[in-house]
Coordinates of C-alpha atoms and ligand atoms in Angstrom, one line a residue:
X1 CA -48.5 -77.4 139.3
X2 CA -45.4 -79.5 138.9
X3 CA -42.9 -79.7 141.7
X4 CA -39.3 -80.8 141.6
X5 CA -37.8 -81.0 145.0
X6 CA -34.9 -82.1 147.0
X7 CA -37.2 -83.0 149.9
X8 CA -41.0 -83.1 150.4
X9 CA -42.4 -79.6 150.6
X10 CA -45.7 -77.9 150.0
X11 CA -45.9 -75.7 146.8
X12 CA -48.2 -72.8 146.9
X13 CA -51.6 -72.4 145.5
X14 CA -54.4 -69.9 145.3
X15 CA -56.7 -71.9 147.4
X16 CA -54.4 -72.0 150.4
X17 CA -53.4 -68.3 149.8
X18 CA -57.0 -67.2 150.5
X19 CA -56.7 -68.5 154.1
X20 CA -53.9 -66.1 154.7
X21 CA -55.3 -63.1 152.9
X22 CA -58.2 -60.8 153.9
X23 CA -60.4 -59.4 151.2
X24 CA -58.6 -56.1 151.8
X25 CA -55.3 -57.8 151.2
X26 CA -56.6 -59.3 147.9
X27 CA -57.8 -55.9 146.8
X28 CA -54.3 -54.5 147.5
X29 CA -52.8 -57.1 145.3
X30 CA -55.1 -56.1 142.5
X31 CA -54.4 -52.4 143.2
X32 CA -50.6 -53.0 143.0
X33 CA -50.9 -54.9 139.7
X34 CA -53.2 -52.2 138.2
X35 CA -50.8 -49.4 139.4
X36 CA -47.9 -51.3 137.8
X37 CA -49.7 -51.7 134.5
X38 CA -51.1 -48.2 134.4
X39 CA -47.8 -46.6 135.5
X40 CA -45.8 -48.5 132.9
X41 CA -48.3 -47.6 130.1
X42 CA -48.1 -44.0 131.1
X43 CA -44.3 -44.1 131.3
X44 CA -44.2 -45.7 127.8
X45 CA -46.1 -42.8 126.4
X46 CA -43.8 -40.3 128.3
X47 CA -40.9 -42.2 126.7
X48 CA -42.3 -41.8 123.3
X49 CA -42.7 -38.0 124.0
X50 CA -39.0 -38.0 124.8
X51 CA -39.5 -37.4 128.5
X52 CA -37.9 -40.6 129.7
X53 CA -34.2 -40.8 128.8
X54 CA -32.5 -44.1 128.0
X55 CA -34.7 -47.0 127.1
X56 CA -37.9 -48.3 128.6
X57 CA -38.5 -51.8 130.0
X58 CA -41.8 -53.0 131.3
X59 CA -43.4 -56.1 132.9
X60 CA -46.8 -56.1 131.0
X61 CA -48.4 -59.5 131.7
X62 CA -46.0 -60.3 134.5
X63 CA -47.5 -58.1 137.2
X64 CA -48.5 -61.1 139.4
X65 CA -44.9 -62.3 139.8
X66 CA -43.6 -59.2 141.7
X67 CA -46.9 -58.3 143.4
X68 CA -47.6 -61.8 144.8
X69 CA -44.0 -62.4 145.9
X70 CA -43.4 -59.0 147.5
X71 CA -46.6 -59.1 149.4
X72 CA -45.5 -62.3 151.1
X73 CA -42.5 -60.6 152.6
X74 CA -42.5 -58.8 156.0
X75 CA -41.3 -55.2 156.2
X76 CA -38.0 -56.2 157.7
X77 CA -37.2 -58.6 154.9
X78 CA -35.0 -57.4 152.0
X79 CA -35.8 -57.4 148.3
X80 CA -33.5 -57.2 145.3
X81 CA -35.8 -56.0 142.5
X82 CA -35.3 -56.5 138.8
X83 CA -36.4 -54.7 135.6
X84 CA -39.9 -56.3 135.3
X85 CA -40.9 -56.1 139.0
X86 CA -42.4 -52.7 139.5
X87 CA -45.2 -54.0 141.7
X88 CA -42.5 -54.9 144.3
X89 CA -41.5 -51.2 144.7
X90 CA -45.2 -50.2 144.9
X91 CA -45.9 -52.8 147.6
X92 CA -42.9 -51.7 149.7
X93 CA -44.4 -48.2 149.7
X94 CA -42.7 -46.2 146.8
X95 CA -45.3 -43.7 145.6
X96 CA -46.4 -43.5 141.9
X97 CA -45.1 -39.9 141.7
X98 CA -41.6 -41.0 142.8
X99 CA -41.6 -43.8 140.3
X100 CA -42.5 -41.5 137.3
X101 CA -40.0 -38.9 138.6
X102 CA -37.4 -41.7 138.7
X103 CA -38.1 -42.6 135.1
X104 CA -37.9 -39.0 134.0
X105 CA -34.6 -38.3 135.8
X106 CA -36.2 -35.8 138.1
X107 CA -34.7 -34.6 141.4
X108 CA -37.6 -36.2 143.3
X109 CA -36.9 -39.7 141.9
X110 CA -35.3 -42.4 144.0
X111 CA -31.9 -41.9 142.5
X112 CA -32.5 -38.2 141.8
X113 CA -31.5 -38.4 138.1
X114 CA -28.7 -40.8 138.4
X115 CA -30.6 -43.6 136.6
X116 CA -33.9 -44.0 134.9
X117 CA -36.2 -47.0 134.3
X118 CA -34.1 -49.9 135.6
X119 CA -31.5 -49.4 138.3
X120 CA -33.2 -48.1 141.4
X121 CA -34.4 -49.2 144.8
X122 CA -35.3 -47.2 147.9
X123 CA -32.9 -48.7 150.5
X124 CA -34.9 -47.0 153.2
X125 CA -37.8 -49.3 152.3
X126 CA -35.5 -52.4 152.2
X127 CA -35.2 -52.5 148.4
X128 CA -31.8 -52.9 146.7
X129 CA -31.5 -51.4 143.2
X130 CA -30.6 -53.6 140.3
X131 CA -27.1 -54.3 139.3
X132 CA -27.1 -54.7 135.5
X133 CA -24.8 -57.8 135.3
X134 CA -27.3 -60.6 135.3
X135 CA -28.0 -62.3 137.7
X136 CA -25.7 -60.7 140.2
X137 CA -28.6 -59.7 142.4
X138 CA -28.8 -63.4 143.3
X139 CA -25.3 -63.0 144.9
X140 CA -26.4 -59.8 146.6
X141 CA -29.5 -61.5 148.1
X142 CA -27.4 -64.5 149.1
X143 CA -24.9 -62.2 150.8
X144 CA -27.6 -60.4 152.7
X145 CA -29.1 -63.8 153.8
X146 CA -25.6 -64.8 155.0
X147 CA -25.5 -61.6 157.1
X148 CA -28.9 -62.4 158.6
X149 CA -27.7 -65.8 159.5
X150 CA -24.5 -64.7 161.1
X151 CA -26.3 -62.0 163.1
X152 CA -29.0 -64.4 164.2
X153 CA -31.7 -62.2 162.7
X154 CA -35.1 -63.5 161.7
X155 CA -35.2 -62.1 158.2
X156 CA -35.3 -63.3 154.7
X157 CA -33.9 -62.0 151.4
X158 CA -35.6 -62.4 148.1
X159 CA -34.6 -61.7 144.5
X160 CA -36.1 -62.1 141.1
X161 CA -34.2 -63.0 137.9
X162 CA -35.0 -64.2 134.4
X163 CA -34.8 -67.4 132.6
X164 CA -31.7 -66.0 130.7
X165 CA -29.9 -65.7 134.0
X166 CA -30.0 -69.4 134.7
X167 CA -27.2 -70.1 132.1
X168 CA -24.8 -67.8 133.9
X169 CA -22.2 -68.9 136.4
X170 CA -23.4 -66.5 139.0
X171 CA -26.7 -68.3 139.2
X172 CA -24.9 -71.6 140.1
X173 CA -22.6 -69.9 142.6
X174 CA -25.4 -68.2 144.4
X175 CA -27.5 -71.4 144.5
X176 CA -24.6 -73.5 145.6
X177 CA -23.6 -71.2 148.5
X178 CA -27.1 -70.6 149.6
X179 CA -27.7 -74.4 149.6
X180 CA -24.4 -75.2 151.5
X181 CA -25.1 -72.6 154.1
X182 CA -28.9 -73.2 154.2
X183 CA -29.4 -69.5 153.9
X184 CA -32.7 -67.6 154.4
X185 CA -33.2 -66.6 150.8
X186 CA -36.0 -67.0 148.2
X187 CA -35.0 -67.1 144.5
X188 CA -37.7 -66.2 142.1
X189 CA -37.0 -67.4 138.6
X190 CA -39.2 -65.2 136.3
X191 CA -39.6 -67.6 133.4
X192 CA -41.2 -65.4 130.7
X193 CA -40.3 -67.7 127.8
X194 CA -37.6 -65.4 126.3
X195 CA -34.3 -63.9 127.1
X196 CA -34.2 -61.1 124.6
X197 CA -34.9 -63.0 121.4
X198 CA -33.8 -66.4 122.7
X199 CA -36.6 -68.9 123.4
X200 CA -36.4 -71.4 126.2
X201 CA -35.5 -74.4 124.0
X202 CA -32.4 -72.6 122.9
X203 CA -31.4 -71.8 126.5
X204 CA -31.5 -75.1 128.4
X205 CA -32.0 -78.8 128.0
X206 CA -33.7 -79.3 131.4
X207 CA -36.3 -77.2 133.2
X208 CA -34.0 -74.9 135.3
X209 CA -36.2 -75.5 138.4
X210 CA -34.7 -79.0 138.6
X211 CA -31.3 -77.4 139.4
X212 CA -32.5 -76.6 142.9
X213 CA -32.2 -80.3 143.7
X214 CA -28.6 -80.3 142.5
X215 CA -27.8 -77.7 145.2
X216 CA -29.8 -79.5 147.9
X217 CA -32.9 -77.4 148.3
X218 CA -36.5 -77.1 147.3
X219 CA -37.5 -76.0 143.8
X220 CA -41.1 -75.6 142.6
X221 CA -43.0 -74.4 139.7
X222 CA -45.8 -71.9 140.1
X223 CA -48.3 -70.3 137.7
X224 CA -46.7 -66.9 137.5
X225 CA -49.9 -65.3 136.2
X226 CA -51.8 -66.2 139.4
X227 CA -51.0 -63.6 142.0
X228 CA -52.4 -65.6 144.9
X229 CA -50.4 -68.7 143.9
X230 CA -47.3 -66.5 143.7
X231 CA -48.1 -65.1 147.2
X232 CA -48.6 -68.5 148.7
X233 CA -45.4 -70.1 147.2
X234 CA -43.3 -67.2 148.4
X235 CA -45.0 -67.2 151.9
X236 CA -44.0 -70.9 152.2
X237 CA -40.5 -70.2 151.0
X238 CA -40.1 -67.5 153.6
X239 CA -41.4 -69.7 156.4
X240 CA -38.9 -72.3 155.3
X241 CA -36.1 -69.7 155.3
X242 CA -37.0 -68.4 158.8
X243 CA -37.2 -72.0 160.1
X244 CA -33.5 -72.6 159.1
X245 CA -34.5 -74.9 156.3
X246 CA -32.6 -72.9 153.7
X247 CA -33.4 -71.5 150.3
X248 CA -36.3 -72.1 147.9
X249 CA -36.2 -71.7 144.2
X250 CA -39.6 -70.7 142.8
X251 CA -40.1 -70.8 139.0
X252 CA -42.8 -68.4 138.1
X253 CA -44.1 -69.4 134.7
X254 CA -45.3 -66.3 132.8
X255 CA -44.9 -64.6 129.4
X256 CA -43.1 -61.4 128.3
X257 CA -46.0 -59.8 126.5
X258 CA -44.0 -56.9 125.1
X259 CA -40.6 -56.6 123.5
X260 CA -37.5 -56.8 125.5
X261 CA -37.5 -53.0 125.7
X262 CA -39.3 -50.2 123.9
X263 CA -37.2 -50.5 120.8
X264 CA -38.0 -54.2 120.3
X265 CA -41.0 -55.1 118.1
X266 CA -40.6 -58.8 119.0
X267 CA -41.1 -60.0 115.5
X268 CA -39.4 -63.3 116.6
X269 CA -42.3 -64.2 118.9
X270 CA -45.2 -66.1 117.2
X271 CA -48.4 -64.1 117.4
X272 CA -50.4 -67.2 118.5
X273 CA -48.1 -67.5 121.5
X274 CA -48.9 -64.0 122.6
X275 CA -52.7 -64.5 122.0
X276 CA -52.6 -67.7 124.0
X277 CA -51.0 -66.0 127.0
X278 CA -53.4 -63.0 126.7
X279 CA -56.2 -65.3 127.8
X280 CA -54.2 -65.9 131.0
X281 CA -53.8 -62.2 131.9
X282 CA -53.0 -62.0 135.6
X283 CA -55.1 -58.8 136.2
X284 CA -58.2 -60.2 134.4
X285 CA -57.9 -63.4 136.4
X286 CA -57.6 -61.7 139.8
X287 CA -60.4 -59.3 138.9
X288 CA -62.8 -62.2 138.1
X289 CA -62.1 -63.6 141.6
X290 CA -62.7 -60.4 143.4
X291 CA -65.8 -59.6 141.4
X292 CA -67.1 -63.0 142.6
X293 CA -66.8 -61.8 146.2
X294 CA -68.5 -58.5 145.5
X295 CA -65.6 -56.1 145.0
X296 CA -66.4 -53.0 142.9
X297 CA -63.7 -53.4 140.3
X298 CA -64.8 -50.3 138.3
X299 CA -64.5 -48.1 141.4
X300 CA -61.0 -49.5 142.1
X301 CA -59.9 -48.9 138.5
X302 CA -61.2 -45.4 138.7
X303 CA -59.2 -44.7 141.9
X304 CA -56.1 -46.1 140.4
X305 CA -56.5 -44.0 137.2
X306 CA -57.0 -40.9 139.2
X307 CA -53.9 -41.7 141.3
X308 CA -51.8 -42.2 138.1
X309 CA -53.1 -38.8 136.7
X310 CA -52.1 -37.0 139.9
X311 CA -48.7 -38.8 140.0
X312 CA -48.0 -37.8 136.4
X313 CA -48.8 -34.2 137.0
X314 CA -46.6 -34.2 140.2
X315 CA -43.7 -35.9 138.4
X316 CA -43.9 -33.6 135.4
X317 CA -43.8 -30.6 137.7
X318 CA -40.8 -31.9 139.6
X319 CA -37.5 -30.1 139.0
X320 CA -34.5 -31.6 137.3
X321 CA -31.6 -32.4 139.7
X322 CA -28.9 -29.8 140.4
X323 CA -25.9 -30.9 138.3
X324 CA -23.5 -29.9 141.0
X325 CA -24.9 -32.8 143.1
X326 CA -24.1 -35.4 140.5
X327 CA -21.2 -37.0 142.4
X328 CA -22.9 -36.9 145.8
X329 CA -23.4 -40.4 147.3
X330 CA -20.9 -42.1 145.1
X331 CA -18.8 -42.9 148.1
X332 CA -20.1 -43.6 151.6
X333 CA -19.5 -40.6 153.9
X334 CA -19.6 -41.2 157.6
X335 CA -21.4 -44.2 159.0
X336 CA -23.1 -46.4 156.4
X337 CA -26.8 -46.2 156.6
X338 CA -28.4 -49.7 157.1
X339 CA -31.3 -50.7 154.8
X340 CA -34.6 -49.7 156.3
X341 CA -37.9 -51.5 156.5
X342 CA -40.9 -51.3 154.1
X343 CA -43.5 -49.0 155.4
X344 CA -46.5 -50.1 153.4
X345 CA -49.3 -51.3 155.6
X346 CA -49.8 -54.3 153.3
X347 CA -46.3 -55.6 153.3
X348 CA -47.2 -57.6 156.4
X349 CA -50.0 -59.9 155.4
X350 CA -52.1 -61.9 157.9
X351 CA -49.8 -64.8 158.9
Ligands
TPP401 C1 -24.2 -60.7 132.2 C2 -25.1 -59.9 131.3 N1 -25.2 -60.2 130.0 C3 -26.0 -59.5 129.1 C4 -26.8 -58.5 129.7 C5 -27.8 -57.7 128.7 N2 -29.1 -58.1 129.0 C6 -30.0 -57.4 129.7 S1 -31.5 -58.0 129.9 C7 -31.1 -59.4 128.9 C8 -32.0 -60.5 128.7 C9 -32.3 -61.2 130.0 O1 -33.2 -62.2 129.8 P1 -33.9 -62.9 131.1 O2 -32.9 -63.2 132.1 O3 -34.7 -64.0 130.6 O4 -34.8 -61.7 131.7 P2 -36.1 -60.9 131.0 O5 -35.5 -59.7 130.3 O6 -36.7 -61.9 130.0 O7 -37.0 -60.6 132.1 C10 -29.8 -59.3 128.5 C11 -29.1 -60.2 127.6 C12 -26.7 -58.2 131.0 N3 -27.5 -57.3 131.6 N4 -25.9 -59.0 131.8
MG402 MG1 -36.8 -64.0 130.2

């Protein structure tokens, strides 16, 4: 693992992660990744049946990036979740049925039919739904971190963003302000080799993780297909943030194994590149580890499949929203409701 840092700092690796995770935690990580993959596969087939309006984006092959990072955050921390980070919603406690209902525009989805596959986040669980202008969620997370600092709260904000985001001005503005103010924020750069059809060598002349040093904070590169290494790097970034040591930029190196969205056959990606990355599949890797400590993977897979079946039936049976409520919630009425905490038992790991 290469590190590029403004000051000496530990990176994050799977070996250290194990010291902070129980076997039960490690199983939850696998479960979250299996749920993400299974739900997205199911949603893709629902999309092809015309049941998911709009387009469909997935994070096949990138499950470890959101699962590992979200798991390292405490319930009172705040997450700005992007379009390939479904496991973060799962880890914060969003149920599979609500996720599928969200994709199908049903009344029981998080936005109750106001958006589909991309822009959603349950604020009661501390998740902020994505703003499409990339990477504006970096500024939202930075703003939240600023509020935590001003209020003297021991909390951390985290956001994900893609390699494509690093060429935008907002990336630099967020990084600069977070560095100047030493804000409690963790930035996760999801480097999946492509921004739509543009490969990395057409995007930047330096590895973007090196830019953290230019803004005075730690930047490190992590194997984004290793869920425990992702967990550990984020855990350390969070500890740094809470200790008043400022932001951390974590470059999670991974691969977008599917097209940009459902319509994209990714003819521009060499087949050998996909095959090479298939060997590093994050779920296979984590399963191998857990099998070695005696976990019954087949039983877990069976449970997850049954959960997805039940969630699909529940979401398909859910009603469409009442059109007369379409403009509800556009403006704040009464007192603004603060973001809530995640409720999932596993969003507070063994520290
Ligand atoms: C400012 C802005 N320009 C263009 C888009 C359209 N767009 C949505 S996703 C995307 C590709 C982003 O690539 P990357 O940041 O690498 O994320 P990835 O999709 O690979 O996860 C583009 C160009 C946008 N949402 N915002
Ligand atoms: Mg990308």
